[in-house]
Amino acid sequence: MPDAQESRLLLGSLLSYALVACTVEFDNEFERRLIEPTGETFETWKREVFLVSLAMWANYLRFLADGEKSVAELGRLALRDDAAIRSALNGLTRWRYVTVEPPPQSNGRKPPFRDWLIRPTPAGERCLRIWQPLPAVIEERWCKRFGASEIRRLKRRLAHVLGQRGAPAPNYLPLVSSRREMYSEVAHGSQGSVATDDAPLYVLLAQTLLAFTLDFEADSPLALPPCANALRILGEAGIPVRELPDRSGVSKEAIAQALNLLGRHGLVAVEPMATERGKQARLTDSGLASQVAYAERLRLIEQRWHAEFGADAIGALRQSLDAIVVTRQAAQSPLAKGLVPHPCTWRATRAAPEVLPDHPIVLGRGGWPDGS
């Protein structure tokens, strides 16, 4: 199948590169505003909170900006079911952004968890104030970097697809887990909204990519994140597992989850290397067949979108995305200027990515788009 070097990048990949770059720039700016005033760096900063990514604010924490919410109310706003909300709140409580307690009128009785109240901690409130203006800040940077007219066109073209689609969606891709086979699950409800072209750029990118992902996964035996980030780059010959994060653009933890999942399906074999220490991963015969089916499914979804939304509309959207992405090689893409971290952020302690992920792999470790 064509690999990452193919000359024509697929629509789902273009959406992913743009969204991941927008997210990383957003996260870096949040951390700069949180940490830089202390005069510290990430390595010496006294951590009031465990740092999280845009997904956690966009899907959950932003709803607390105007005050406390019940667990049930947050679930309706976030379009997430009870299990997903409980899992997210476990993390946000542990990371000191919120408290979750029974309502005062419980009178010693333990009410259903759906009735418990979620409140931001003092540190959480400070983070909410920092996050609030950042969508506009990052979008203004993109307007200066790529041209305001180009970004307006991109937003209109994304909004056209979403308007035709008409289904409410969260503001960011949902967290995925190996327990759910990494499928993207959204509990549709009356509180969701369909983004229009005055929505933040990251919302339009995320909701369009989520629509693409849900179409791919609707009748697929495999979810899109492990296919895009592991199945895609493997082959019949073994590749050292330690090389897979650099080749895929996602973290070693995300690669481990993807390999475990693909291994359970009998698609990947992970085994000791013959000539050096460490392990290698290769596709089995079933894995090679699944790799071909994955590539064909991507093309089929793009063809369906041409029929559903109009070939001219999808061609125009691709043109806008091509203009800002150019290549998935991170250093050679126009997106690279926004990926440079401030010295006080955690990404400044890591090597710059060689490539961007072909699909965000948003894990419960903090919602990072590369599974970090």
Short mmCIF file of C-alpha atoms in Angstrom, two decimals:
data_model
loop_
_atom_site.label_atom_id
_atom_site.label_comp_id
_atom_site.label_asym_id
_atom_site.label_seq_id
_atom_site.Cartn_x
_atom_site.Cartn_y
_atom_site.Cartn_z
CA MET A 1 0.00 0.00 0.00
CA PRO A 2 1.18 3.62 -0.40
CA ASP A 3 3.12 4.82 2.63
CA ALA A 4 3.76 8.17 4.26
CA GLN A 5 5.77 9.31 1.27
CA GLU A 6 2.83 9.09 -1.14
CA SER A 7 2.57 12.27 -3.19
CA ARG A 8 -1.13 12.79 -2.57
CA LEU A 9 -1.97 12.93 1.11
CA LEU A 10 -5.40 11.62 2.00
CA LEU A 11 -8.07 13.93 3.39
CA GLY A 12 -8.17 12.30 6.83
CA SER A 13 -4.40 12.68 7.15
CA LEU A 14 -4.51 16.36 6.14
CA LEU A 15 -7.18 17.03 8.76
CA SER A 16 -5.09 15.22 11.37
CA TYR A 17 -1.86 17.14 10.65
CA ALA A 18 -3.65 20.47 10.85
CA LEU A 19 -5.52 19.60 14.05
CA VAL A 20 -2.45 18.16 15.80
CA ALA A 21 -0.37 21.23 14.90
CA CYS A 22 -3.12 23.57 16.13
CA THR A 23 -3.41 21.57 19.35
CA VAL A 24 0.32 21.49 20.07
CA GLU A 25 0.55 25.26 19.56
CA PHE A 26 -2.45 25.78 21.87
CA ASP A 27 -0.94 23.50 24.54
CA ASN A 28 2.45 25.17 24.37
CA GLU A 29 0.92 28.62 24.81
CA PHE A 30 -1.17 27.46 27.76
CA GLU A 31 1.92 26.09 29.47
CA ARG A 32 3.90 29.25 28.73
CA ARG A 33 1.24 31.43 30.37
CA LEU A 34 0.97 29.06 33.32
CA ILE A 35 4.66 28.43 33.99
CA GLU A 36 6.64 31.41 32.66
CA PRO A 37 5.35 33.91 35.30
CA THR A 38 6.84 31.67 38.01
CA GLY A 39 10.33 32.12 36.57
CA GLU A 40 10.67 28.34 36.39
CA THR A 41 10.82 25.74 33.64
CA PHE A 42 8.75 22.60 33.35
CA GLU A 43 11.53 20.61 35.03
CA THR A 44 11.70 22.88 38.11
CA TRP A 45 8.11 24.16 38.26
CA LYS A 46 6.20 23.27 41.44
CA ARG A 47 3.31 21.53 39.75
CA GLU A 48 -0.01 22.76 41.05
CA VAL A 49 -1.72 20.64 38.42
CA PHE A 50 -0.76 17.78 36.13
CA LEU A 51 -0.57 19.35 32.68
CA VAL A 52 -3.29 18.30 30.24
CA SER A 53 -3.97 18.97 26.59
CA LEU A 54 -6.64 20.90 24.70
CA ALA A 55 -8.96 17.87 24.56
CA MET A 56 -9.56 17.96 28.31
CA TRP A 57 -10.45 21.65 28.31
CA ALA A 58 -12.49 21.55 25.11
CA ASN A 59 -14.51 18.45 25.99
CA TYR A 60 -14.93 18.91 29.77
CA LEU A 61 -13.36 21.77 31.68
CA ARG A 62 -14.68 24.67 29.60
CA PHE A 63 -18.21 23.87 30.79
CA LEU A 64 -17.16 24.73 34.35
CA ALA A 65 -16.15 28.31 33.48
CA ASP A 66 -19.56 29.61 34.62
CA GLY A 67 -19.75 27.52 37.79
CA GLU A 68 -20.37 24.06 39.14
CA LYS A 69 -22.14 21.34 37.17
CA SER A 70 -23.66 18.02 38.11
CA VAL A 71 -22.09 14.90 36.64
CA ALA A 72 -25.26 14.31 34.61
CA GLU A 73 -25.24 17.87 33.27
CA LEU A 74 -21.59 17.63 32.23
CA GLY A 75 -22.36 14.37 30.45
CA ARG A 76 -25.14 16.02 28.45
CA LEU A 77 -22.97 19.00 27.54
CA ALA A 78 -19.96 16.88 26.66
CA LEU A 79 -21.96 14.29 24.68
CA ARG A 80 -20.35 11.50 26.70
CA ASP A 81 -21.93 8.54 28.46
CA ASP A 82 -21.71 7.85 32.18
CA ALA A 83 -18.65 5.59 31.92
CA ALA A 84 -16.69 8.12 29.87
CA ILE A 85 -17.59 10.97 32.22
CA ARG A 86 -16.57 8.97 35.29
CA SER A 87 -13.25 8.07 33.68
CA ALA A 88 -12.53 11.68 32.72
CA LEU A 89 -13.46 12.97 36.18
CA ASN A 90 -11.20 10.39 37.83
CA GLY A 91 -8.30 11.93 35.93
CA LEU A 92 -9.31 15.57 36.38
CA THR A 93 -9.74 15.01 40.13
CA ARG A 94 -6.43 13.21 40.44
CA TRP A 95 -4.74 15.99 38.45
CA ARG A 96 -6.23 18.64 40.81
CA TYR A 97 -8.42 20.53 38.34
CA VAL A 98 -11.76 19.70 39.96
CA THR A 99 -13.45 18.29 43.03
CA VAL A 100 -16.43 15.93 42.71
CA GLU A 101 -18.63 15.68 45.79
CA PRO A 102 -22.23 14.84 46.77
CA PRO A 103 -24.56 17.87 46.78
CA PRO A 104 -25.00 19.62 50.17
CA GLN A 105 -28.63 18.55 50.45
CA SER A 106 -27.64 14.86 50.57
CA ASN A 107 -27.98 14.88 54.37
CA GLY A 108 -25.51 12.05 54.79
CA ARG A 109 -27.13 9.86 52.13
CA LYS A 110 -25.06 8.85 49.12
CA PRO A 111 -26.96 10.04 46.03
CA PRO A 112 -26.38 8.56 42.55
CA PHE A 113 -23.06 9.62 41.11
CA ARG A 114 -24.89 11.45 38.31
CA ASP A 115 -26.16 13.90 40.96
CA TRP A 116 -22.72 14.71 42.38
CA LEU A 117 -21.37 18.23 41.82
CA ILE A 118 -18.19 19.13 39.94
CA ARG A 119 -16.36 22.30 40.95
CA PRO A 120 -13.04 23.67 39.71
CA THR A 121 -10.29 23.88 42.31
CA PRO A 122 -8.50 27.24 42.77
CA ALA A 123 -5.74 25.97 40.47
CA GLY A 124 -8.39 24.75 38.02
CA GLU A 125 -10.05 28.18 38.00
CA ARG A 126 -6.71 29.80 37.21
CA CYS A 127 -6.18 27.38 34.32
CA LEU A 128 -9.70 28.07 33.02
CA ARG A 129 -8.88 31.79 32.87
CA ILE A 130 -5.71 31.04 30.89
CA TRP A 131 -7.44 28.67 28.47
CA GLN A 132 -10.42 30.91 27.73
CA PRO A 133 -8.79 33.35 25.25
CA LEU A 134 -6.38 30.89 23.63
CA PRO A 135 -8.54 29.70 20.69
CA ALA A 136 -8.65 33.29 19.40
CA VAL A 137 -4.94 33.81 20.11
CA ILE A 138 -3.85 30.73 18.15
CA GLU A 139 -6.25 31.46 15.31
CA GLU A 140 -4.84 34.98 14.98
CA ARG A 141 -1.36 33.48 14.71
CA TRP A 142 -2.54 31.18 11.93
CA CYS A 143 -4.10 34.14 10.13
CA LYS A 144 -0.76 35.98 10.24
CA ARG A 145 1.19 32.86 9.27
CA PHE A 146 -0.99 31.62 6.40
CA GLY A 147 -3.05 34.69 5.55
CA ALA A 148 -6.37 35.74 7.04
CA SER A 149 -8.24 35.10 3.79
CA GLU A 150 -6.81 31.56 3.55
CA ILE A 151 -7.89 30.71 7.10
CA ARG A 152 -11.35 32.20 6.51
CA ARG A 153 -11.71 30.04 3.39
CA LEU A 154 -10.60 26.95 5.31
CA LYS A 155 -13.13 27.64 8.05
CA ARG A 156 -15.96 28.18 5.56
CA ARG A 157 -15.12 24.93 3.80
CA LEU A 158 -14.99 22.97 7.05
CA ALA A 159 -18.27 24.53 8.19
CA HIS A 160 -19.92 23.60 4.88
CA VAL A 161 -19.16 19.92 5.47
CA LEU A 162 -20.37 20.10 9.06
CA GLY A 163 -23.52 21.96 8.07
CA GLN A 164 -24.35 19.28 5.52
CA ARG A 165 -23.58 16.62 8.10
CA GLY A 166 -25.88 18.22 10.67
CA ALA A 167 -25.00 15.97 13.65
CA PRO A 168 -23.99 17.52 17.01
CA ALA A 169 -20.44 16.74 18.05
CA PRO A 170 -18.07 17.54 20.93
CA ASN A 171 -15.54 20.30 20.43
CA TYR A 172 -12.65 17.85 20.25
CA LEU A 173 -12.10 14.19 19.49
CA PRO A 174 -13.08 11.92 22.39
CA LEU A 175 -10.54 10.04 24.45
CA VAL A 176 -9.94 6.50 23.23
CA SER A 177 -8.90 3.46 25.23
CA SER A 178 -7.84 -0.10 24.56
CA ARG A 179 -10.88 -1.25 26.57
CA ARG A 180 -13.05 0.17 23.79
CA GLU A 181 -10.66 -1.03 21.07
CA MET A 182 -9.74 2.65 20.50
CA TYR A 183 -13.05 3.40 18.76
CA SER A 184 -14.35 6.98 18.92
CA GLU A 185 -17.61 6.95 20.85
CA VAL A 186 -19.96 9.91 21.13
CA ALA A 187 -23.21 9.90 23.10
CA HIS A 188 -25.40 12.08 20.91
CA GLY A 189 -27.82 14.29 22.77
CA SER A 190 -29.76 17.50 22.62
CA GLN A 191 -27.00 19.69 24.09
CA GLY A 192 -24.54 19.39 21.22
CA SER A 193 -24.14 21.94 18.46
CA VAL A 194 -23.04 21.93 14.85
CA ALA A 195 -20.08 24.27 14.39
CA THR A 196 -20.43 27.18 11.98
CA ASP A 197 -17.66 29.22 10.40
CA ASP A 198 -17.55 31.58 13.38
CA ALA A 199 -16.52 28.69 15.64
CA PRO A 200 -12.85 28.40 16.65
CA LEU A 201 -10.63 26.83 14.00
CA TYR A 202 -9.69 23.89 16.22
CA VAL A 203 -13.39 23.02 16.69
CA LEU A 204 -14.04 22.97 12.95
CA LEU A 205 -10.98 20.80 12.33
CA ALA A 206 -11.81 18.42 15.19
CA GLN A 207 -15.49 18.00 14.33
CA THR A 208 -14.72 17.39 10.65
CA LEU A 209 -12.04 14.84 11.48
CA LEU A 210 -14.40 13.17 13.97
CA ALA A 211 -17.07 12.91 11.24
CA PHE A 212 -14.49 11.26 8.95
CA THR A 213 -13.41 8.93 11.76
CA LEU A 214 -16.95 7.86 12.63
CA ASP A 215 -17.64 7.12 8.96
CA PHE A 216 -14.49 4.98 8.78
CA GLU A 217 -15.32 3.12 11.99
CA ALA A 218 -19.04 2.62 11.31
CA ASP A 219 -18.54 -0.83 9.81
CA SER A 220 -14.80 -1.35 10.29
CA PRO A 221 -13.34 -4.27 12.25
CA LEU A 222 -10.61 -1.90 13.45
CA ALA A 223 -10.65 1.65 14.81
CA LEU A 224 -8.87 4.37 12.86
CA PRO A 225 -6.21 5.49 15.43
CA PRO A 226 -4.34 2.13 15.65
CA CYS A 227 -4.62 1.68 11.89
CA ALA A 228 -3.29 5.14 11.07
CA ASN A 229 -0.47 5.11 13.60
CA ALA A 230 0.72 1.48 13.67
CA LEU A 231 -0.85 -0.74 11.01
CA ARG A 232 0.00 1.83 8.30
CA ILE A 233 3.75 1.92 8.96
CA LEU A 234 4.43 -1.78 9.58
CA GLY A 235 5.28 -4.38 6.96
CA GLU A 236 6.21 -7.99 6.40
CA ALA A 237 9.77 -7.34 7.60
CA GLY A 238 10.26 -6.52 11.26
CA ILE A 239 10.78 -2.92 12.41
CA PRO A 240 12.37 -2.23 15.81
CA VAL A 241 9.62 -1.20 18.22
CA ARG A 242 11.79 1.63 19.54
CA GLU A 243 11.70 3.25 16.07
CA LEU A 244 7.92 3.27 15.76
CA PRO A 245 7.25 6.48 17.75
CA ASP A 246 9.53 8.50 15.46
CA ARG A 247 8.07 6.90 12.34
CA SER A 248 4.46 7.42 13.42
CA GLY A 249 4.61 10.72 15.29
CA VAL A 250 2.91 9.28 18.39
CA SER A 251 4.29 8.38 21.82
CA LYS A 252 5.74 5.02 22.82
CA GLU A 253 2.76 4.55 25.17
CA ALA A 254 0.33 5.06 22.28
CA ILE A 255 2.32 2.67 20.10
CA ALA A 256 2.29 0.06 22.88
CA GLN A 257 -1.51 0.26 23.15
CA ALA A 258 -1.92 0.05 19.38
CA LEU A 259 0.42 -2.95 19.08
CA ASN A 260 -1.34 -4.76 21.91
CA LEU A 261 -4.70 -4.22 20.24
CA LEU A 262 -3.50 -5.29 16.80
CA GLY A 263 -1.76 -8.26 18.37
CA ARG A 264 -5.01 -9.43 20.00
CA HIS A 265 -6.55 -9.45 16.53
CA GLY A 266 -3.68 -11.55 15.20
CA LEU A 267 -2.48 -8.80 12.86
CA VAL A 268 0.89 -7.98 14.41
CA ALA A 269 3.68 -10.17 15.79
CA VAL A 270 6.07 -8.60 18.31
CA GLU A 271 9.20 -10.71 18.79
CA PRO A 272 12.87 -10.45 19.81
CA MET A 273 15.26 -9.12 17.18
CA ALA A 274 17.75 -11.63 15.86
CA THR A 275 20.93 -9.52 15.82
CA GLU A 276 20.51 -6.96 18.61
CA ARG A 277 18.67 -6.34 21.84
CA GLY A 278 15.08 -5.26 21.80
CA LYS A 279 11.91 -6.27 20.02
CA GLN A 280 10.59 -5.81 16.53
CA ALA A 281 7.07 -5.70 15.15
CA ARG A 282 5.87 -7.08 11.83
CA LEU A 283 2.56 -7.69 10.15
CA THR A 284 1.21 -11.21 9.89
CA ASP A 285 -0.49 -12.37 6.70
CA SER A 286 -3.79 -11.21 8.20
CA GLY A 287 -2.16 -7.90 9.10
CA LEU A 288 -0.96 -7.34 5.54
CA ALA A 289 -4.49 -7.97 4.27
CA SER A 290 -5.88 -5.57 6.89
CA GLN A 291 -3.35 -2.92 5.88
CA VAL A 292 -4.61 -3.07 2.28
CA ALA A 293 -8.23 -2.96 3.50
CA TYR A 294 -7.45 0.07 5.71
CA ALA A 295 -5.99 2.02 2.78
CA GLU A 296 -8.93 1.12 0.57
CA ARG A 297 -11.42 2.14 3.26
CA LEU A 298 -9.78 5.57 3.56
CA ARG A 299 -10.17 6.11 -0.16
CA LEU A 300 -13.74 4.85 -0.09
CA ILE A 301 -14.71 7.32 2.67
CA GLU A 302 -13.17 10.17 0.70
CA GLN A 303 -15.13 9.09 -2.39
CA ARG A 304 -18.33 8.96 -0.31
CA TRP A 305 -17.67 12.48 0.90
CA HIS A 306 -17.34 13.66 -2.70
CA ALA A 307 -20.78 12.20 -3.38
CA GLU A 308 -22.35 13.40 -0.12
CA PHE A 309 -20.94 16.92 0.17
CA GLY A 310 -20.06 17.65 -3.45
CA ALA A 311 -16.83 17.04 -5.34
CA ASP A 312 -16.21 20.78 -5.64
CA ALA A 313 -16.66 21.31 -1.89
CA ILE A 314 -14.30 18.49 -0.91
CA GLY A 315 -11.81 19.53 -3.58
CA ALA A 316 -11.82 23.07 -2.20
CA LEU A 317 -11.37 21.78 1.37
CA ARG A 318 -8.44 19.65 0.26
CA GLN A 319 -6.92 22.66 -1.50
CA SER A 320 -7.09 24.72 1.71
CA LEU A 321 -5.56 21.95 3.80
CA ASP A 322 -2.83 21.24 1.24
CA ALA A 323 -1.81 24.88 1.34
CA ILE A 324 -1.06 24.85 5.08
CA VAL A 325 0.22 21.27 5.43
CA VAL A 326 2.22 20.54 2.22
CA THR A 327 3.93 17.48 3.76
CA ARG A 328 3.68 15.30 6.84
CA GLN A 329 7.43 15.77 7.44
CA ALA A 330 7.12 18.16 10.38
CA ALA A 331 10.25 20.24 9.81
CA GLN A 332 9.41 20.80 6.12
CA SER A 333 5.77 21.74 6.63
CA PRO A 334 4.57 25.35 6.96
CA LEU A 335 3.00 24.10 10.20
CA ALA A 336 6.50 23.80 11.70
CA LYS A 337 6.64 27.44 12.85
CA GLY A 338 3.84 26.80 15.31
CA LEU A 339 5.37 23.60 16.67
CA VAL A 340 8.42 25.23 18.29
CA PRO A 341 7.87 25.06 22.07
CA HIS A 342 8.69 27.82 24.52
CA PRO A 343 11.71 26.83 26.68
CA CYS A 344 9.55 26.51 29.82
CA THR A 345 7.16 23.88 28.36
CA TRP A 346 7.38 20.11 28.62
CA ARG A 347 7.75 19.66 24.88
CA ALA A 348 10.96 21.71 25.07
CA THR A 349 12.46 18.77 26.98
CA ARG A 350 11.81 16.41 24.03
CA ALA A 351 13.24 16.12 20.54
CA ALA A 352 11.20 17.82 17.83
CA PRO A 353 8.86 15.40 16.03
CA GLU A 354 9.98 14.05 12.66
CA VAL A 355 6.43 13.56 11.42
CA LEU A 356 2.90 14.39 12.50
CA PRO A 357 0.41 11.63 13.36
CA ASP A 358 -1.89 10.41 10.61
CA HIS A 359 -4.65 10.47 13.21
CA PRO A 360 -4.72 11.91 16.74
CA ILE A 361 -4.49 9.18 19.36
CA VAL A 362 -6.07 10.92 22.35
CA LEU A 363 -5.46 8.81 25.46
CA GLY A 364 -6.65 9.27 29.03
CA ARG A 365 -3.11 10.20 30.09
CA GLY A 366 -4.00 13.88 29.61
CA GLY A 367 -5.64 14.05 26.21
CA TRP A 368 -2.49 14.80 24.17
CA PRO A 369 -3.05 14.41 20.42
CA ASP A 370 0.02 12.18 20.07
CA GLY A 371 -0.77 10.03 23.11
CA SER A 372 2.10 11.50 25.19
#
